[in-house]
Amino acid sequence: MARDDISRGAAESLRRLTGAARVARTFEILADQGALWVWGDEDETLFTEDGDRRTLLPVWPHATLARLESEGEVTGEYAIRVPVDEFLKEWLPQLAEDDAAIAIFPVEDQYAAVLPLAEFRSRMTAALRLN
């Protein structure tokens, strides 16, 4: 099993955490692994919307978690690994242009949190310093 991946049992344990605990654990894992996971295909990344029609990018701390949430919905989609430094430097500016926010670790369409980009950057930077 790849270092970025985890067993289904470990994934289910993480999925059972409260929203606040999932957020905290997500930032710890991202800092440790140096990567996050999004869902999409070879051409694009999957976005979603909240009830206010705000564009959200769902992110997960492990590929297994992304697969448990999204797999089977559309043929050809899969978990995409994005290095944290690339995400901060390249993805966040593009997401700002799209007026998007980050949906942390969705489980059954329930986000652990929805973070504005500046808050995501601040929390990720703090987690990296602690790592």
Coordinates of N, CA and C in Angstrom, one line a residue:
M1 N 0.9 -1.2 0.0 CA 0.0 0.0 0.0 C 0.9 1.2 0.0
A2 N 0.6 2.2 -0.8 CA 1.3 3.4 -0.9 C 1.3 4.2 0.4
R3 N 2.3 5.0 0.7 CA 2.3 5.7 1.9 C 1.1 6.7 2.0
D4 N 0.7 7.2 0.9 CA -0.5 8.1 0.8 C -1.8 7.4 1.0
D5 N -1.8 6.1 0.9 CA -3.1 5.3 1.0 C -3.2 4.6 2.4
I6 N -4.4 4.3 2.7 CA -4.6 3.6 4.0 C -5.6 2.5 3.8
S7 N -5.7 1.6 4.8 CA -6.6 0.5 4.7 C -8.1 1.0 4.8
R8 N -9.0 0.2 4.4 CA -10.4 0.6 4.5 C -10.8 0.8 6.0
G9 N -10.3 -0.1 6.8 CA -10.6 0.0 8.3 C -10.1 1.3 8.8
A10 N -8.9 1.7 8.5 CA -8.3 3.0 9.0 C -9.2 4.2 8.4
A11 N -9.6 4.0 7.1 CA -10.4 5.1 6.5 C -11.7 5.2 7.2
E12 N -12.3 4.1 7.5 CA -13.6 4.1 8.2 C -13.5 4.8 9.6
S13 N -12.4 4.5 10.3 CA -12.1 5.2 11.6 C -12.1 6.7 11.4
L14 N -11.3 7.2 10.4 CA -11.2 8.6 10.1 C -12.6 9.2 9.7
R15 N -13.4 8.5 9.0 CA -14.7 8.9 8.5 C -15.7 9.1 9.7
R16 N -15.4 8.4 10.8 CA -16.3 8.5 11.9 C -16.0 9.6 12.9
L17 N -14.9 10.3 12.6 CA -14.5 11.5 13.5 C -15.6 12.6 13.3
T18 N -15.7 13.4 14.3 CA -16.6 14.6 14.2 C -16.0 15.5 13.2
G19 N -16.7 16.5 12.8 CA -16.3 17.4 11.8 C -15.0 18.1 12.2
A20 N -15.0 18.7 13.4 CA -13.8 19.4 13.9 C -12.6 18.5 14.0
A21 N -12.8 17.3 14.4 CA -11.7 16.3 14.5 C -11.2 15.9 13.1
R22 N -12.1 15.8 12.1 CA -11.7 15.5 10.8 C -10.9 16.6 10.2
V23 N -11.3 17.9 10.5 CA -10.5 19.0 10.0 C -9.1 19.0 10.6
A24 N -9.0 18.9 11.9 CA -7.7 18.9 12.5 C -6.8 17.7 12.0
R25 N -7.4 16.5 11.9 CA -6.6 15.4 11.4 C -6.2 15.6 10.0
T26 N -7.1 16.2 9.2 CA -6.7 16.4 7.8 C -5.5 17.3 7.7
F27 N -5.4 18.4 8.4 CA -4.2 19.2 8.3 C -3.0 18.5 8.8
E28 N -3.1 17.7 9.8 CA -1.9 16.9 10.3 C -1.4 16.0 9.2
I29 N -2.4 15.3 8.6 CA -2.0 14.3 7.6 C -1.4 15.0 6.4
L30 N -2.0 16.1 5.9 CA -1.5 16.8 4.8 C -0.1 17.3 5.0
A31 N 0.2 17.8 6.2 CA 1.5 18.2 6.5 C 2.5 17.1 6.6
D32 N 2.1 15.9 7.1 CA 2.9 14.8 7.2 C 3.2 14.2 5.8
Q33 N 2.2 14.0 5.0 CA 2.3 13.4 3.7 C 2.8 14.3 2.6
G34 N 2.6 15.6 2.8 CA 3.0 16.6 1.8 C 2.2 16.6 0.6
A35 N 0.9 16.0 0.7 CA 0.0 16.0 -0.4 C -1.4 15.9 0.0
L36 N -2.3 16.3 -0.8 CA -3.7 16.2 -0.6 C -4.3 15.5 -1.8
W37 N -5.6 15.1 -1.7 CA -6.3 14.4 -2.8 C -7.5 15.1 -3.2
V38 N -7.7 15.2 -4.5 CA -9.0 15.7 -5.1 C -9.5 14.6 -6.0
W39 N -10.7 14.8 -6.5 CA -11.3 13.8 -7.4 C -11.5 14.4 -8.8
G40 N -11.3 13.6 -9.8 CA -11.5 14.1 -11.2 C -11.1 13.1 -12.2
D41 N -10.8 13.5 -13.4 CA -10.3 12.7 -14.4 C -9.1 13.3 -15.1
E42 N -8.7 12.8 -16.2 CA -7.5 13.3 -16.8 C -7.6 14.7 -17.3
D43 N -8.9 15.2 -17.5 CA -9.1 16.6 -18.0 C -9.5 17.6 -17.0
E44 N -10.1 17.2 -15.9 CA -10.6 18.2 -15.0 C -10.8 17.6 -13.6
T45 N -10.9 18.6 -12.7 CA -11.1 18.3 -11.3 C -12.5 18.5 -10.9
L46 N -13.1 17.6 -10.1 CA -14.5 17.7 -9.7 C -14.7 18.8 -8.6
F47 N -15.6 19.7 -8.9 CA -16.1 20.7 -8.0 C -17.5 20.4 -7.6
T48 N -18.0 21.0 -6.5 CA -19.3 20.9 -6.1 C -19.8 22.3 -5.7
E49 N -21.1 22.4 -5.3 CA -21.6 23.6 -4.8 C -22.3 23.4 -3.5
D50 N -22.3 24.4 -2.6 CA -23.1 24.3 -1.4 C -24.5 24.9 -1.6
G51 N -25.3 25.0 -0.6 CA -26.6 25.5 -0.6 C -26.7 26.9 -1.1
D52 N -25.6 27.7 -0.9 CA -25.6 29.1 -1.4 C -25.0 29.2 -2.8
R53 N -24.8 28.1 -3.5 CA -24.3 28.0 -4.8 C -22.8 28.5 -4.9
R54 N -22.1 28.3 -3.8 CA -20.7 28.7 -3.8 C -20.0 27.5 -4.3
T55 N -19.0 27.7 -5.2 CA -18.1 26.7 -5.8 C -17.2 26.2 -4.7
L56 N -17.2 24.8 -4.6 CA -16.3 24.2 -3.5 C -15.4 23.1 -4.2
L57 N -14.2 23.1 -3.7 CA -13.3 22.0 -4.1 C -13.1 21.0 -3.0
P58 N -13.7 19.8 -3.1 CA -13.5 18.8 -2.0 C -12.1 18.3 -2.0
V59 N -11.5 18.2 -0.8 CA -10.1 17.7 -0.6 C -10.2 16.6 0.5
W60 N -9.3 15.6 0.3 CA -9.2 14.5 1.3 C -7.7 14.3 1.6
P61 N -7.5 13.8 2.8 CA -6.1 13.5 3.2 C -5.5 12.2 2.7
H62 N -6.4 11.3 2.2 CA -5.9 10.0 1.6 C -6.7 9.7 0.4
A63 N -6.1 9.0 -0.5 CA -6.8 8.5 -1.7 C -8.0 7.6 -1.4
T64 N -7.8 6.7 -0.4 CA -8.8 5.8 0.0 C -10.1 6.6 0.4
L65 N -9.9 7.7 1.1 CA -11.1 8.5 1.6 C -11.8 9.1 0.4
A66 N -11.0 9.6 -0.6 CA -11.7 10.2 -1.8 C -12.4 9.1 -2.5
R67 N -11.8 7.9 -2.6 CA -12.5 6.8 -3.4 C -13.8 6.4 -2.7
L68 N -13.7 6.3 -1.3 CA -14.9 5.9 -0.6 C -16.1 6.9 -0.8
E69 N -15.7 8.1 -1.0 CA -16.8 9.2 -1.1 C -17.3 9.3 -2.6
S70 N -16.4 9.0 -3.6 CA -16.7 9.4 -4.9 C -16.7 8.2 -5.9
E71 N -16.1 7.1 -5.6 CA -15.9 6.1 -6.6 C -17.2 5.5 -7.1
G72 N -17.2 5.3 -8.4 CA -18.4 4.7 -9.0 C -19.4 5.6 -9.5
E73 N -19.2 6.9 -9.2 CA -20.2 7.9 -9.7 C -20.1 8.1 -11.2
V74 N -18.9 8.3 -11.7 CA -18.7 8.5 -13.1 C -17.5 7.6 -13.5
T75 N -17.6 6.8 -14.5 CA -16.5 6.0 -15.1 C -15.4 6.9 -15.5
G76 N -14.2 6.5 -15.1 CA -13.0 7.3 -15.6 C -12.5 8.3 -14.6
E77 N -13.3 8.5 -13.5 CA -12.8 9.5 -12.5 C -12.0 8.7 -11.4
Y78 N -11.1 9.4 -10.7 CA -10.3 8.8 -9.8 C -9.7 9.8 -8.8
A79 N -9.0 9.4 -7.8 CA -8.4 10.3 -6.8 C -7.1 10.8 -7.4
I80 N -6.9 12.1 -7.3 CA -5.7 12.8 -7.9 C -4.9 13.3 -6.8
R81 N -3.6 12.9 -6.7 CA -2.7 13.4 -5.7 C -2.1 14.8 -6.1
V82 N -2.2 15.8 -5.2 CA -1.6 17.1 -5.5 C -0.7 17.4 -4.3
P83 N 0.6 17.7 -4.6 CA 1.5 18.1 -3.6 C 1.1 19.4 -2.9
V84 N 1.2 19.4 -1.6 CA 0.7 20.6 -0.9 C 1.4 21.9 -1.4
D85 N 2.7 21.9 -1.6 CA 3.4 23.1 -2.1 C 2.8 23.6 -3.4
E86 N 2.5 22.6 -4.3 CA 1.9 23.0 -5.6 C 0.5 23.5 -5.4
F87 N -0.2 22.9 -4.5 CA -1.6 23.4 -4.2 C -1.6 24.8 -3.7
L88 N -0.7 25.1 -2.8 CA -0.6 26.5 -2.2 C -0.1 27.5 -3.3
K89 N 0.8 27.1 -4.1 CA 1.4 28.1 -5.0 C 0.6 28.2 -6.3
E90 N 0.1 27.1 -6.8 CA -0.6 27.1 -8.1 C -2.1 27.0 -8.1
W91 N -2.6 26.1 -7.2 CA -4.0 25.9 -7.2 C -4.8 27.0 -6.5
L92 N -4.3 27.5 -5.4 CA -5.0 28.5 -4.6 C -5.2 29.8 -5.4
P93 N -4.2 30.3 -6.1 CA -4.5 31.5 -6.9 C -5.6 31.3 -8.0
Q94 N -5.6 30.1 -8.6 CA -6.6 29.8 -9.6 C -8.0 29.7 -8.9
L95 N -8.0 29.0 -7.8 CA -9.3 28.9 -7.0 C -9.8 30.3 -6.6
A96 N -8.9 31.2 -6.3 CA -9.3 32.6 -6.0 C -10.0 33.3 -7.2
E97 N -9.4 33.0 -8.4 CA -10.0 33.6 -9.6 C -11.4 33.0 -9.8
D98 N -11.6 31.8 -9.4 CA -12.9 31.1 -9.6 C -13.8 31.4 -8.4
D99 N -13.4 32.2 -7.4 CA -14.2 32.5 -6.2 C -14.7 31.2 -5.5
A100 N -13.8 30.2 -5.4 CA -14.1 29.0 -4.8 C -13.6 28.9 -3.4
A101 N -14.1 27.9 -2.6 CA -13.7 27.7 -1.3 C -13.3 26.2 -1.2
I102 N -12.7 25.8 -0.1 CA -12.3 24.4 0.1 C -13.2 23.6 1.0
A103 N -13.7 22.5 0.5 CA -14.6 21.6 1.3 C -13.7 20.5 1.9
I104 N -13.4 20.6 3.2 CA -12.5 19.6 3.8 C -13.2 18.3 4.1
F105 N -12.6 17.2 3.6 CA -12.9 15.8 3.9 C -14.4 15.5 4.0
P106 N -15.1 15.6 2.9 CA -16.5 15.2 2.9 C -16.7 13.7 3.2
V107 N -17.7 13.5 3.9 CA -18.2 12.1 4.2 C -19.7 12.1 4.0
E108 N -20.1 11.3 3.1 CA -21.6 11.2 2.7 C -22.2 12.6 2.5
D109 N -21.4 13.4 1.7 CA -21.8 14.8 1.3 C -21.9 15.7 2.5
Q110 N -21.3 15.4 3.6 CA -21.2 16.3 4.7 C -19.8 16.7 4.9
Y111 N -19.5 18.0 4.7 CA -18.1 18.5 4.8 C -17.7 18.6 6.3
A112 N -16.5 18.3 6.6 CA -16.0 18.6 7.9 C -16.0 20.1 8.2
A113 N -15.7 20.8 7.1 CA -15.7 22.3 7.2 C -15.6 22.8 5.8
V114 N -16.1 24.0 5.6 CA -15.8 24.8 4.3 C -15.0 26.0 4.7
L115 N -13.8 26.0 4.1 CA -12.9 27.1 4.5 C -12.6 28.0 3.3
P116 N -12.6 29.3 3.6 CA -12.2 30.3 2.6 C -10.7 30.0 2.3
L117 N -10.3 30.4 1.1 CA -8.9 30.1 0.7 C -7.8 30.6 1.7
A118 N -8.0 31.8 2.1 CA -7.0 32.4 3.1 C -6.9 31.6 4.3
E119 N -8.1 31.1 4.8 CA -8.0 30.3 6.1 C -7.4 29.0 5.8
F120 N -7.7 28.4 4.6 CA -7.0 27.1 4.3 C -5.5 27.3 4.3
R121 N -5.0 28.4 3.6 CA -3.6 28.7 3.4 C -3.0 28.9 4.8
S122 N -3.6 29.6 5.7 CA -3.1 29.9 7.0 C -3.0 28.6 7.8
R123 N -4.0 27.8 7.8 CA -4.0 26.6 8.6 C -3.0 25.6 8.1
M124 N -2.9 25.5 6.7 CA -1.9 24.6 6.1 C -0.5 25.0 6.4
T125 N -0.3 26.3 6.3 CA 1.1 26.9 6.6 C 1.4 26.6 8.1
A126 N 0.5 26.8 9.0 CA 0.8 26.5 10.4 C 1.0 25.0 10.6
A127 N 0.3 24.1 10.0 CA 0.5 22.7 10.1 C 1.9 22.3 9.6
L128 N 2.3 22.9 8.5 CA 3.6 22.5 7.9 C 4.7 23.0 8.9
R129 N 4.5 24.1 9.5 CA 5.6 24.6 10.5 C 5.7 23.6 11.7
L130 N 4.5 23.0 12.1 CA 4.5 22.1 13.2 C 5.1 20.8 12.9
N131 N 5.1 20.4 11.6 CA 5.5 19.1 11.2 C 7.0 18.9 11.2

